[in-house]
Amino acid sequence: MLVVAREYYDVLIVGAGHAGAQTAITLRQKGFTGTIALLGEEPELPYERPALSKDYLSGGKAFERILIRPPEFWAERGLLILTGQKVSSVDPARHVVKTSGGRELGYGTLVWAAGGHPRRLTCPGHDLRGVHAVRNRADADGLLRALAPARDIVVIGGGYIGLEAAAVLSKLGKSITIVEAQDRVLARVAGEPLSRFFEAEHRAHGVTLRLNETVVCIEEAGGAVTGVRLGDDGVLPAQIVIVGIGIIPAVAPLLDAGADGGNGVLVDQQCRTSLKDIYAVGDCAAHVSRFADGAIIRLESVQNANDQATVAASAIIGEEVAYDAMPWFWSNQYDLKLQTVGLSADYDHIVLRGEPAKRSFSIVYLKQGCVIALDCVNAPRDYVHGRALVSARSRVPPLDLVDPTQSLKDLATATSDDRS
Ligand code: FAD
């Protein structure tokens, strides 16, 4: 029996971040006239999360400038945004969600776009005053408020968010140490030449790196952080600890309701979950990707959030578009712009194109002779033309790739001519 809640929306979107916002925007752009509500845990209107470890943290952009759309945009299009609402359970049979405040909302179609929550440390002291994550505006504001009296900052995790935060904060004259459990930064997402390049850049800006180090506990005095004890028993002084060790996808209510998944909720090519009339998009969605040789992956990027949202919105209005977008990503550190295309995880060969010492170069990742990904540092042309090589999984001789005077555009054309 279908019992409809008193409050009902034709499309209810849970999560007012990149993916949720884009789903709503695309539905209206495609002429959907039904009722749409976006329900978000945070108090803010949808905003650009990447800025939190970049221009917003540095003070380069005020919050109003990182809103995904101006405040009036939503109401003008009949898009209702309900802020400060956390969904705690989903009843797929009744087509109803319940918030932690006990509010029940009915839906025709549900789009789950809840992203993820920062993974916390589990060691003693993980919840002390002075331990910060950088996932939402409140996190960034809390960190900014704590900065002035702090002298020593320890960043735990040498992934993109930790490195970006270190780059911004090092400009403030603080003593910064990055602690990374692996033997290099960015080990999960990039090849060794890129890791070594960024390590050298950070050292050149006065940042200390402690690689191959485990954190034993956070030390305290009067409930506030004083240091980070490492596995070798040394203690790094710290008044602020920033933890950037990944996210846990926010999918518990959906999995509890019976959706397939684990590390994210599993979706098909139209971003449908295994539950009727429920889609999932963005950081919380796991999908089969041809860019990962058919493996099930979960991407954490604005590209993926926006492109999956577009696919889900299309499916909701009856257009059957399959999600097959090429993954891309960027990171800004100091005056360096990294642009990544494709997924490099499975590479068996790396070609370094250009000289890292000149601070403009690319790394081309190959698998069985085919180009699967590029990391381009201050090399926008390689990035633009490399996309074609990745898309076609072009087979290019490494000796051609290594020569930066050989345009990737020409190589892409030559390889596509070979195939025709
Ligand atoms: P989110 O943007 O996280 O939105 C999900 C929303 O759902 C959140 O507001 C959350 O509070 C809410 N929510 C969660 N659970 C519930 C619930 N139960 N009920 C209601 N609401 C809920 N990507 C790039 O491509 N390039 C970058 O340079 C880059 N830099 C980044 C820097 C930082 C500091 C961070 C944190 C991320 C960065 N990313 C970057 C990743 C990118 O921001 C994410 O991939 C993107 O935000 C994912 O969008 P989403 O909508 O899936 O999730």
CSV table of C-alpha atoms and ligand atoms in Angstrom, one decimal:
chain,number,residue,atom,x,y,z
A,1,MET,CA,0.0,0.0,0.0
A,2,LEU,CA,1.4,3.4,-1.0
A,3,VAL,CA,0.8,6.0,1.7
A,4,VAL,CA,1.8,9.4,0.6
A,5,ALA,CA,3.2,11.8,3.3
A,6,ARG,CA,1.5,15.1,3.7
A,7,GLU,CA,4.5,17.0,2.4
A,8,TYR,CA,5.2,15.6,-1.1
A,9,TYR,CA,7.6,16.5,-4.0
A,10,ASP,CA,7.7,14.9,-7.5
A,11,VAL,CA,11.5,14.9,-7.2
A,12,LEU,CA,13.1,15.1,-3.8
A,13,ILE,CA,16.9,15.5,-3.8
A,14,VAL,CA,18.8,14.6,-0.6
A,15,GLY,CA,22.0,16.6,-0.4
A,16,ALA,CA,22.3,20.2,-1.6
A,17,GLY,CA,25.9,20.0,-2.8
A,18,HIS,CA,27.3,19.9,-6.4
A,19,ALA,CA,25.4,16.8,-7.5
A,20,GLY,CA,22.1,17.8,-5.9
A,21,ALA,CA,22.2,21.3,-7.2
A,22,GLN,CA,23.1,20.2,-10.7
A,23,THR,CA,20.3,17.6,-10.7
A,24,ALA,CA,17.7,20.3,-9.9
A,25,ILE,CA,19.2,22.8,-12.4
A,26,THR,CA,19.2,20.2,-15.2
A,27,LEU,CA,15.7,19.1,-14.5
A,28,ARG,CA,14.4,22.6,-15.0
A,29,GLN,CA,16.7,23.2,-18.0
A,30,LYS,CA,15.1,20.1,-19.6
A,31,GLY,CA,11.6,21.5,-19.0
A,32,PHE,CA,10.6,19.4,-16.0
A,33,THR,CA,7.6,21.2,-14.5
A,34,GLY,CA,6.9,19.1,-11.4
A,35,THR,CA,7.7,20.0,-7.8
A,36,ILE,CA,11.4,19.8,-6.8
A,37,ALA,CA,12.9,20.1,-3.3
A,38,LEU,CA,16.5,20.0,-2.3
A,39,LEU,CA,17.0,18.9,1.2
A,40,GLY,CA,20.5,19.6,2.7
A,41,GLU,CA,22.1,19.0,6.1
A,42,GLU,CA,24.1,22.2,5.9
A,43,PRO,CA,22.7,25.6,6.7
A,44,GLU,CA,24.0,27.1,3.4
A,45,LEU,CA,22.7,27.3,-0.2
A,46,PRO,CA,24.7,25.1,-2.6
A,47,TYR,CA,28.3,26.2,-2.8
A,48,GLU,CA,31.6,25.2,-4.5
A,49,ARG,CA,33.3,22.8,-2.1
A,50,PRO,CA,36.7,22.8,-3.8
A,51,ALA,CA,37.2,26.5,-2.8
A,52,LEU,CA,37.3,25.4,0.8
A,53,SER,CA,40.9,24.3,0.6
A,54,LYS,CA,41.8,27.0,-2.0
A,55,ASP,CA,40.5,30.6,-2.5
A,56,TYR,CA,38.0,30.5,0.5
A,57,LEU,CA,40.7,29.3,2.9
A,58,SER,CA,43.2,31.9,1.7
A,59,GLY,CA,40.6,34.7,2.0
A,60,GLY,CA,40.8,35.2,-1.8
A,61,LYS,CA,37.0,34.7,-2.2
A,62,ALA,CA,34.2,35.6,0.1
A,63,PHE,CA,31.5,32.9,0.6
A,64,GLU,CA,29.0,34.7,-1.6
A,65,ARG,CA,31.4,34.3,-4.5
A,66,ILE,CA,31.5,30.5,-4.2
A,67,LEU,CA,27.8,30.0,-4.3
A,68,ILE,CA,26.9,27.7,-7.1
A,69,ARG,CA,24.1,30.1,-8.1
A,70,PRO,CA,23.0,33.4,-6.7
A,71,PRO,CA,20.3,33.1,-3.9
A,72,GLU,CA,17.4,34.3,-6.0
A,73,PHE,CA,18.1,31.7,-8.8
A,74,TRP,CA,16.4,28.9,-6.9
A,75,ALA,CA,13.1,30.5,-6.1
A,76,GLU,CA,12.9,32.0,-9.6
A,77,ARG,CA,12.9,28.4,-10.9
A,78,GLY,CA,10.6,27.0,-8.4
A,79,LEU,CA,13.3,25.0,-6.7
A,80,LEU,CA,12.7,24.7,-3.0
A,81,ILE,CA,15.8,24.4,-0.8
A,82,LEU,CA,15.3,23.1,2.7
A,83,THR,CA,18.5,23.7,4.6
A,84,GLY,CA,19.5,22.2,8.0
A,85,GLN,CA,17.6,19.0,7.3
A,86,LYS,CA,19.3,15.6,7.7
A,87,VAL,CA,17.6,12.6,6.3
A,88,SER,CA,17.9,9.7,8.7
A,89,SER,CA,15.8,7.0,7.0
A,90,VAL,CA,14.3,6.1,3.7
A,91,ASP,CA,11.1,4.0,3.3
A,92,PRO,CA,11.2,2.9,-0.4
A,93,ALA,CA,7.8,1.1,-0.2
A,94,ARG,CA,6.0,4.2,1.1
A,95,HIS,CA,8.2,6.6,-1.0
A,96,VAL,CA,8.9,8.6,2.1
A,97,VAL,CA,12.0,9.9,3.8
A,98,LYS,CA,12.3,11.0,7.4
A,99,THR,CA,14.6,13.6,8.8
A,100,SER,CA,16.4,13.4,12.1
A,101,GLY,CA,14.0,16.1,13.4
A,102,GLY,CA,11.1,13.7,12.6
A,103,ARG,CA,9.8,15.4,9.5
A,104,GLU,CA,8.3,13.1,6.8
A,105,LEU,CA,8.5,14.0,3.1
A,106,GLY,CA,7.0,12.0,0.3
A,107,TYR,CA,8.5,11.7,-3.1
A,108,GLY,CA,7.8,10.5,-6.6
A,109,THR,CA,11.5,10.1,-7.4
A,110,LEU,CA,14.3,10.4,-4.9
A,111,VAL,CA,17.8,11.5,-5.8
A,112,TRP,CA,20.4,10.7,-3.2
A,113,ALA,CA,23.2,13.2,-3.5
A,114,ALA,CA,24.6,13.2,0.0
A,115,GLY,CA,28.3,13.1,-0.7
A,116,GLY,CA,30.4,11.9,2.2
A,117,HIS,CA,31.6,12.8,5.7
A,118,PRO,CA,35.3,13.1,6.5
A,119,ARG,CA,37.0,10.0,7.8
A,120,ARG,CA,38.1,10.7,11.3
A,121,LEU,CA,41.2,9.5,13.1
A,122,THR,CA,40.6,6.7,15.6
A,123,CYS,CA,43.6,7.3,17.8
A,124,PRO,CA,43.4,8.9,21.3
A,125,GLY,CA,42.9,12.6,21.0
A,126,HIS,CA,41.1,12.5,17.6
A,127,ASP,CA,38.3,14.7,18.9
A,128,LEU,CA,40.2,17.3,20.8
A,129,ARG,CA,39.7,21.0,20.4
A,130,GLY,CA,42.1,22.0,17.6
A,131,VAL,CA,41.5,18.9,15.4
A,132,HIS,CA,39.9,20.0,12.1
A,133,ALA,CA,38.6,18.5,8.9
A,134,VAL,CA,38.0,20.4,5.7
A,135,ARG,CA,34.8,19.2,4.2
A,136,ASN,CA,32.2,21.9,4.6
A,137,ARG,CA,32.0,25.6,5.2
A,138,ALA,CA,31.7,25.2,9.0
A,139,ASP,CA,34.9,23.2,9.0
A,140,ALA,CA,36.7,25.9,7.0
A,141,ASP,CA,35.4,28.7,9.1
A,142,GLY,CA,36.3,26.8,12.3
A,143,LEU,CA,39.8,26.4,11.0
A,144,LEU,CA,40.1,30.1,10.0
A,145,ARG,CA,38.9,31.2,13.4
A,146,ALA,CA,41.6,29.1,15.1
A,147,LEU,CA,44.5,30.2,12.9
A,148,ALA,CA,45.6,33.5,14.5
A,149,PRO,CA,47.1,32.3,17.7
A,150,ALA,CA,48.5,29.0,16.2
A,151,ARG,CA,52.2,28.7,15.4
A,152,ASP,CA,52.5,25.1,14.5
A,153,ILE,CA,50.1,23.2,12.2
A,154,VAL,CA,50.3,19.5,11.5
A,155,VAL,CA,48.4,18.2,8.4
A,156,ILE,CA,47.6,14.5,8.6
A,157,GLY,CA,47.3,13.0,5.1
A,158,GLY,CA,49.2,13.9,2.0
A,159,GLY,CA,46.3,13.8,-0.4
A,160,TYR,CA,45.0,16.7,-2.4
A,161,ILE,CA,43.1,18.4,0.4
A,162,GLY,CA,45.9,18.2,2.8
A,163,LEU,CA,48.4,19.5,0.3
A,164,GLU,CA,46.2,22.3,-0.8
A,165,ALA,CA,45.5,23.4,2.8
A,166,ALA,CA,49.3,23.2,3.5
A,167,ALA,CA,50.0,25.4,0.5
A,168,VAL,CA,47.5,28.1,1.6
A,169,LEU,CA,48.5,28.1,5.2
A,170,SER,CA,52.2,28.1,4.6
A,171,LYS,CA,51.8,31.6,3.1
A,172,LEU,CA,50.7,32.8,6.6
A,173,GLY,CA,54.1,32.2,8.1
A,174,LYS,CA,53.0,29.2,10.1
A,175,SER,CA,55.2,26.2,10.7
A,176,ILE,CA,53.6,23.3,8.7
A,177,THR,CA,54.3,19.6,8.8
A,178,ILE,CA,52.6,17.1,6.6
A,179,VAL,CA,52.4,13.6,8.1
A,180,GLU,CA,51.8,10.8,5.5
A,181,ALA,CA,51.6,7.1,6.2
A,182,GLN,CA,52.8,6.0,2.7
A,183,ASP,CA,56.3,6.6,1.4
A,184,ARG,CA,55.1,9.5,-0.8
A,185,VAL,CA,52.3,12.0,-1.0
A,186,LEU,CA,49.4,11.4,-3.5
A,187,ALA,CA,50.3,7.7,-3.5
A,188,ARG,CA,46.7,6.7,-4.0
A,189,VAL,CA,46.0,8.9,-7.0
A,190,ALA,CA,49.2,9.6,-8.9
A,191,GLY,CA,52.5,8.2,-10.1
A,192,GLU,CA,55.8,8.7,-8.3
A,193,PRO,CA,57.1,11.6,-10.4
A,194,LEU,CA,54.1,13.7,-9.5
A,195,SER,CA,54.5,12.9,-5.8
A,196,ARG,CA,58.1,13.7,-5.8
A,197,PHE,CA,57.5,17.0,-7.6
A,198,PHE,CA,54.9,18.2,-5.2
A,199,GLU,CA,57.0,17.1,-2.2
A,200,ALA,CA,59.9,19.2,-3.5
A,201,GLU,CA,57.6,22.2,-4.1
A,202,HIS,CA,56.2,22.0,-0.5
A,203,ARG,CA,59.7,21.7,0.9
A,204,ALA,CA,60.8,24.7,-1.1
A,205,HIS,CA,58.0,26.7,0.5
A,206,GLY,CA,59.2,25.7,4.0
A,207,VAL,CA,56.8,22.8,4.6
A,208,THR,CA,58.2,19.8,6.4
A,209,LEU,CA,57.2,16.3,5.2
A,210,ARG,CA,57.2,13.2,7.4
A,211,LEU,CA,56.6,10.3,5.1
A,212,ASN,CA,56.1,6.6,6.2
A,213,GLU,CA,54.9,7.9,9.5
A,214,THR,CA,52.0,6.7,11.6
A,215,VAL,CA,50.1,8.8,14.2
A,216,VAL,CA,49.9,7.2,17.6
A,217,CYS,CA,47.9,9.9,19.3
A,218,ILE,CA,47.1,13.6,19.5
A,219,GLU,CA,48.5,15.1,22.7
A,220,GLU,CA,46.7,17.7,24.8
A,221,ALA,CA,46.7,20.1,27.6
A,222,GLY,CA,43.4,21.2,29.1
A,223,GLY,CA,41.4,19.6,26.3
A,224,ALA,CA,43.3,21.4,23.5
A,225,VAL,CA,45.8,20.0,21.1
A,226,THR,CA,49.5,20.5,21.9
A,227,GLY,CA,51.1,17.9,19.6
A,228,VAL,CA,51.0,14.8,17.4
A,229,ARG,CA,52.9,11.8,18.7
A,230,LEU,CA,54.3,9.7,15.9
A,231,GLY,CA,55.2,6.0,15.7
A,232,ASP,CA,58.9,6.7,16.3
A,233,ASP,CA,57.8,8.3,19.6
A,234,GLY,CA,58.7,11.8,18.5
A,235,VAL,CA,56.1,14.5,19.1
A,236,LEU,CA,55.4,17.3,16.6
A,237,PRO,CA,54.3,20.4,18.4
A,238,ALA,CA,50.9,21.6,17.1
A,239,GLN,CA,48.1,23.9,18.1
A,240,ILE,CA,46.1,22.9,15.0
A,241,VAL,CA,45.8,19.5,13.4
A,242,ILE,CA,44.2,19.2,10.0
A,243,VAL,CA,43.0,15.7,9.1
A,244,GLY,CA,42.6,14.9,5.4
A,245,ILE,CA,42.4,11.2,5.2
A,246,GLY,CA,39.5,10.7,2.8
A,247,ILE,CA,35.7,10.5,3.2
A,248,ILE,CA,33.1,7.9,4.1
A,249,PRO,CA,30.2,8.0,1.7
A,250,ALA,CA,27.0,9.1,3.3
A,251,VAL,CA,24.8,6.2,2.3
A,252,ALA,CA,23.7,4.5,5.5
A,253,PRO,CA,20.0,5.4,5.2
A,254,LEU,CA,19.9,4.0,1.7
A,255,LEU,CA,21.8,0.8,2.5
A,256,ASP,CA,19.6,0.3,5.6
A,257,ALA,CA,16.6,0.6,3.2
A,258,GLY,CA,18.1,-2.3,1.2
A,259,ALA,CA,20.0,-0.6,-1.6
A,260,ASP,CA,22.9,-2.5,-3.1
A,261,GLY,CA,26.3,-1.1,-2.3
A,262,GLY,CA,29.0,-0.9,0.4
A,263,ASN,CA,31.6,1.7,-0.3
A,264,GLY,CA,28.9,4.0,-1.8
A,265,VAL,CA,25.6,3.0,-3.2
A,266,LEU,CA,25.7,1.0,-6.4
A,267,VAL,CA,24.1,2.7,-9.5
A,268,ASP,CA,23.6,1.6,-13.1
A,269,GLN,CA,24.5,3.6,-16.2
A,270,GLN,CA,21.5,5.9,-15.6
A,271,CYS,CA,22.4,6.4,-12.0
A,272,ARG,CA,19.5,4.3,-10.7
A,273,THR,CA,20.0,2.4,-7.5
A,274,SER,CA,18.6,-1.1,-6.9
A,275,LEU,CA,15.6,0.6,-5.1
A,276,LYS,CA,12.6,1.6,-7.2
A,277,ASP,CA,12.4,5.3,-8.1
A,278,ILE,CA,15.7,6.1,-6.3
A,279,TYR,CA,18.8,7.5,-8.0
A,280,ALA,CA,22.2,8.3,-6.6
A,281,VAL,CA,24.7,10.8,-7.9
A,282,GLY,CA,28.1,12.2,-7.0
A,283,ASP,CA,30.6,11.2,-4.3
A,284,CYS,CA,28.2,8.7,-2.7
A,285,ALA,CA,27.5,6.7,-5.9
A,286,ALA,CA,29.6,3.7,-7.0
A,287,HIS,CA,29.4,2.7,-10.7
A,288,VAL,CA,31.0,0.5,-13.3
A,289,SER,CA,33.5,2.6,-15.3
A,290,ARG,CA,35.1,1.8,-18.7
A,291,PHE,CA,37.9,4.2,-17.6
A,292,ALA,CA,38.8,1.6,-14.9
A,293,ASP,CA,38.4,-1.4,-17.2
A,294,GLY,CA,34.9,-2.2,-16.0
A,295,ALA,CA,35.7,-2.1,-12.3
A,296,ILE,CA,33.2,-0.6,-9.8
A,297,ILE,CA,34.6,2.8,-8.7
A,298,ARG,CA,33.5,5.8,-6.7
A,299,LEU,CA,34.8,9.1,-7.9
A,300,GLU,CA,35.1,12.2,-5.7
A,301,SER,CA,35.2,15.1,-8.2
A,302,VAL,CA,33.0,18.0,-9.4
A,303,GLN,CA,33.1,16.5,-12.9
A,304,ASN,CA,31.6,13.3,-11.7
A,305,ALA,CA,29.0,15.0,-9.5
A,306,ASN,CA,27.8,17.3,-12.4
A,307,ASP,CA,27.9,14.7,-15.1
A,308,GLN,CA,26.1,12.0,-13.1
A,309,ALA,CA,23.5,14.6,-12.1
A,310,THR,CA,22.9,15.4,-15.7
A,311,VAL,CA,22.4,11.7,-16.5
A,312,ALA,CA,20.0,11.2,-13.6
A,313,ALA,CA,18.0,14.2,-14.5
A,314,SER,CA,17.8,13.0,-18.1
A,315,ALA,CA,16.6,9.5,-17.0
A,316,ILE,CA,14.0,11.1,-14.7
A,317,ILE,CA,12.4,12.8,-17.7
A,318,GLY,CA,12.6,9.7,-19.8
A,319,GLU,CA,15.8,10.3,-21.8
A,320,GLU,CA,18.0,7.2,-21.5
A,321,VAL,CA,21.5,8.7,-21.5
A,322,ALA,CA,24.3,6.4,-20.2
A,323,TYR,CA,26.9,7.8,-17.9
A,324,ASP,CA,30.2,7.5,-19.7
A,325,ALA,CA,31.9,10.8,-19.0
A,326,MET,CA,35.7,11.0,-19.0
A,327,PRO,CA,37.0,11.6,-15.4
A,328,TRP,CA,38.8,14.9,-14.9
A,329,PHE,CA,40.1,16.7,-11.9
A,330,TRP,CA,42.2,19.7,-10.9
A,331,SER,CA,44.2,20.9,-7.9
A,332,ASN,CA,45.8,24.3,-7.2
A,333,GLN,CA,48.9,24.5,-5.0
A,334,TYR,CA,51.0,27.7,-4.8
A,335,ASP,CA,51.2,28.9,-8.4
A,336,LEU,CA,50.8,25.4,-9.8
A,337,LYS,CA,47.7,24.2,-11.6
A,338,LEU,CA,47.4,20.5,-11.9
A,339,GLN,CA,44.9,19.1,-14.3
A,340,THR,CA,44.2,15.4,-14.5
A,341,VAL,CA,42.3,13.4,-17.1
A,342,GLY,CA,41.5,9.7,-17.1
A,343,LEU,CA,42.2,7.3,-14.2
A,344,SER,CA,45.8,6.3,-13.7
A,345,ALA,CA,45.4,3.7,-10.9
A,346,ASP,CA,46.1,0.7,-13.1
A,347,TYR,CA,49.1,2.0,-15.2
A,348,ASP,CA,52.0,-0.2,-16.1
A,349,HIS,CA,54.2,2.5,-17.7
A,350,ILE,CA,54.8,6.2,-17.1
A,351,VAL,CA,56.2,8.7,-19.6
A,352,LEU,CA,57.5,12.0,-18.2
A,353,ARG,CA,57.0,14.8,-20.8
A,354,GLY,CA,58.9,18.0,-20.1
A,355,GLU,CA,61.0,18.9,-17.1
A,356,PRO,CA,59.6,19.2,-13.6
A,357,ALA,CA,62.4,21.7,-12.9
A,358,LYS,CA,60.8,24.1,-15.4
A,359,ARG,CA,57.5,23.7,-13.4
A,360,SER,CA,55.6,22.8,-16.6
A,361,PHE,CA,55.3,19.2,-17.5
A,362,SER,CA,53.0,16.2,-17.9
A,363,ILE,CA,53.0,12.6,-16.9
A,364,VAL,CA,51.4,10.2,-19.3
A,365,TYR,CA,50.1,6.9,-17.9
A,366,LEU,CA,50.0,3.9,-20.2
A,367,LYS,CA,48.5,0.5,-19.8
A,368,GLN,CA,49.5,-2.2,-22.3
A,369,GLY,CA,50.7,0.5,-24.6
A,370,CYS,CA,47.6,2.6,-24.5
A,371,VAL,CA,47.2,6.1,-23.0
A,372,ILE,CA,44.8,5.9,-20.0
A,373,ALA,CA,45.5,9.1,-18.1
A,374,LEU,CA,47.5,12.3,-17.9
A,375,ASP,CA,48.6,14.6,-15.0
A,376,CYS,CA,49.5,18.0,-16.4
A,377,VAL,CA,51.2,20.6,-14.3
A,378,ASN,CA,51.0,24.1,-15.7
A,379,ALA,CA,50.6,22.4,-19.1
A,380,PRO,CA,47.0,23.2,-20.2
A,381,ARG,CA,47.6,22.3,-23.9
A,382,ASP,CA,48.7,18.8,-23.0
A,383,TYR,CA,45.6,18.5,-20.9
A,384,VAL,CA,43.3,19.6,-23.6
A,385,HIS,CA,44.8,17.4,-26.3
A,386,GLY,CA,45.5,14.5,-24.0
A,387,ARG,CA,41.8,14.1,-23.5
A,388,ALA,CA,41.5,12.8,-27.0
A,389,LEU,CA,44.3,10.3,-26.4
A,390,VAL,CA,42.6,9.0,-23.2
A,391,SER,CA,39.2,8.9,-24.7
A,392,ALA,CA,40.4,6.7,-27.6
A,393,ARG,CA,42.9,4.8,-25.4
A,394,SER,CA,45.4,5.6,-28.2
A,395,ARG,CA,48.4,3.5,-28.7
A,396,VAL,CA,51.3,6.0,-28.9
A,397,PRO,CA,55.0,5.1,-28.9
A,398,PRO,CA,56.5,6.4,-25.6
A,399,LEU,CA,59.3,8.0,-27.5
A,400,ASP,CA,56.8,10.3,-29.2
A,401,LEU,CA,55.1,11.1,-26.0
A,402,VAL,CA,58.3,12.0,-24.2
A,403,ASP,CA,59.2,14.8,-26.6
A,404,PRO,CA,57.4,18.0,-25.5
A,405,THR,CA,57.9,19.5,-28.9
A,406,GLN,CA,55.6,16.9,-30.4
A,407,SER,CA,52.1,18.2,-30.0
A,408,LEU,CA,49.7,15.8,-28.4
A,409,LYS,CA,47.1,17.2,-30.8
A,410,ASP,CA,49.2,15.9,-33.7
A,411,LEU,CA,49.7,12.5,-32.0
A,412,ALA,CA,46.0,12.2,-31.4
A,413,THR,CA,45.3,13.0,-35.0
A,414,ALA,CA,47.9,10.5,-36.2
A,415,THR,CA,46.7,7.7,-34.0
A,416,SER,CA,43.0,8.3,-35.1
A,417,ASP,CA,44.1,8.3,-38.7
A,418,ASP,CA,45.9,5.0,-38.1
A,419,ARG,CA,42.7,3.5,-36.8
A,420,SER,CA,40.5,4.7,-39.7
B,1,FAD,P1,28.8,17.2,-1.6
B,1,FAD,O1,29.3,18.4,-2.4
B,1,FAD,O2,29.6,16.8,-0.4
B,1,FAD,O3,27.3,17.5,-1.2
B,1,FAD,C1,26.6,16.6,-0.4
B,1,FAD,C2,25.7,17.3,0.6
B,1,FAD,O4,24.8,16.4,1.2
B,1,FAD,C3,26.5,18.0,1.7
B,1,FAD,O5,26.1,19.4,1.8
B,1,FAD,C4,26.1,17.2,2.9
B,1,FAD,O6,26.0,18.0,4.1
B,1,FAD,C5,24.7,16.7,2.6
B,1,FAD,N1,24.2,15.6,3.3
B,1,FAD,C6,25.0,14.5,3.7
B,1,FAD,N2,24.2,13.6,4.3
B,1,FAD,C7,23.0,14.1,4.3
B,1,FAD,C8,21.7,13.6,4.8
B,1,FAD,N3,21.6,12.4,5.4
B,1,FAD,N4,20.6,14.4,4.7
B,1,FAD,C9,20.7,15.6,4.1
B,1,FAD,N5,21.9,16.1,3.6
B,1,FAD,C10,23.0,15.4,3.7
B,1,FAD,N6,36.9,18.1,-6.7
B,1,FAD,C11,37.4,18.5,-7.9
B,1,FAD,O7,37.0,18.0,-8.9
B,1,FAD,N7,38.5,19.4,-7.9
B,1,FAD,C12,39.0,19.9,-6.7
B,1,FAD,O8,39.9,20.7,-6.8
B,1,FAD,C13,38.4,19.6,-5.5
B,1,FAD,N8,38.8,20.1,-4.3
B,1,FAD,C14,38.2,19.8,-3.2
B,1,FAD,C15,38.5,20.4,-2.0
B,1,FAD,C16,37.9,20.1,-0.8
B,1,FAD,C17,38.3,20.8,0.5
B,1,FAD,C18,36.8,19.2,-0.8
B,1,FAD,C19,36.1,18.9,0.5
B,1,FAD,C20,36.5,18.5,-1.9
B,1,FAD,C21,37.1,18.8,-3.1
B,1,FAD,N9,36.7,18.2,-4.3
B,1,FAD,C22,37.3,18.6,-5.5
B,1,FAD,C23,35.7,17.2,-4.4
B,1,FAD,C24,34.4,17.8,-4.7
B,1,FAD,O9,34.1,18.9,-3.9
B,1,FAD,C25,33.3,16.7,-4.5
B,1,FAD,O10,33.6,15.6,-5.4
B,1,FAD,C26,31.9,17.2,-4.8
B,1,FAD,O11,31.6,18.2,-3.8
B,1,FAD,C27,30.9,16.1,-4.7
B,1,FAD,O12,29.6,16.6,-4.8
B,1,FAD,P2,28.4,15.9,-4.1
B,1,FAD,O13,27.2,16.7,-4.4
B,1,FAD,O14,28.4,14.4,-4.4
B,1,FAD,O15,28.7,15.9,-2.5
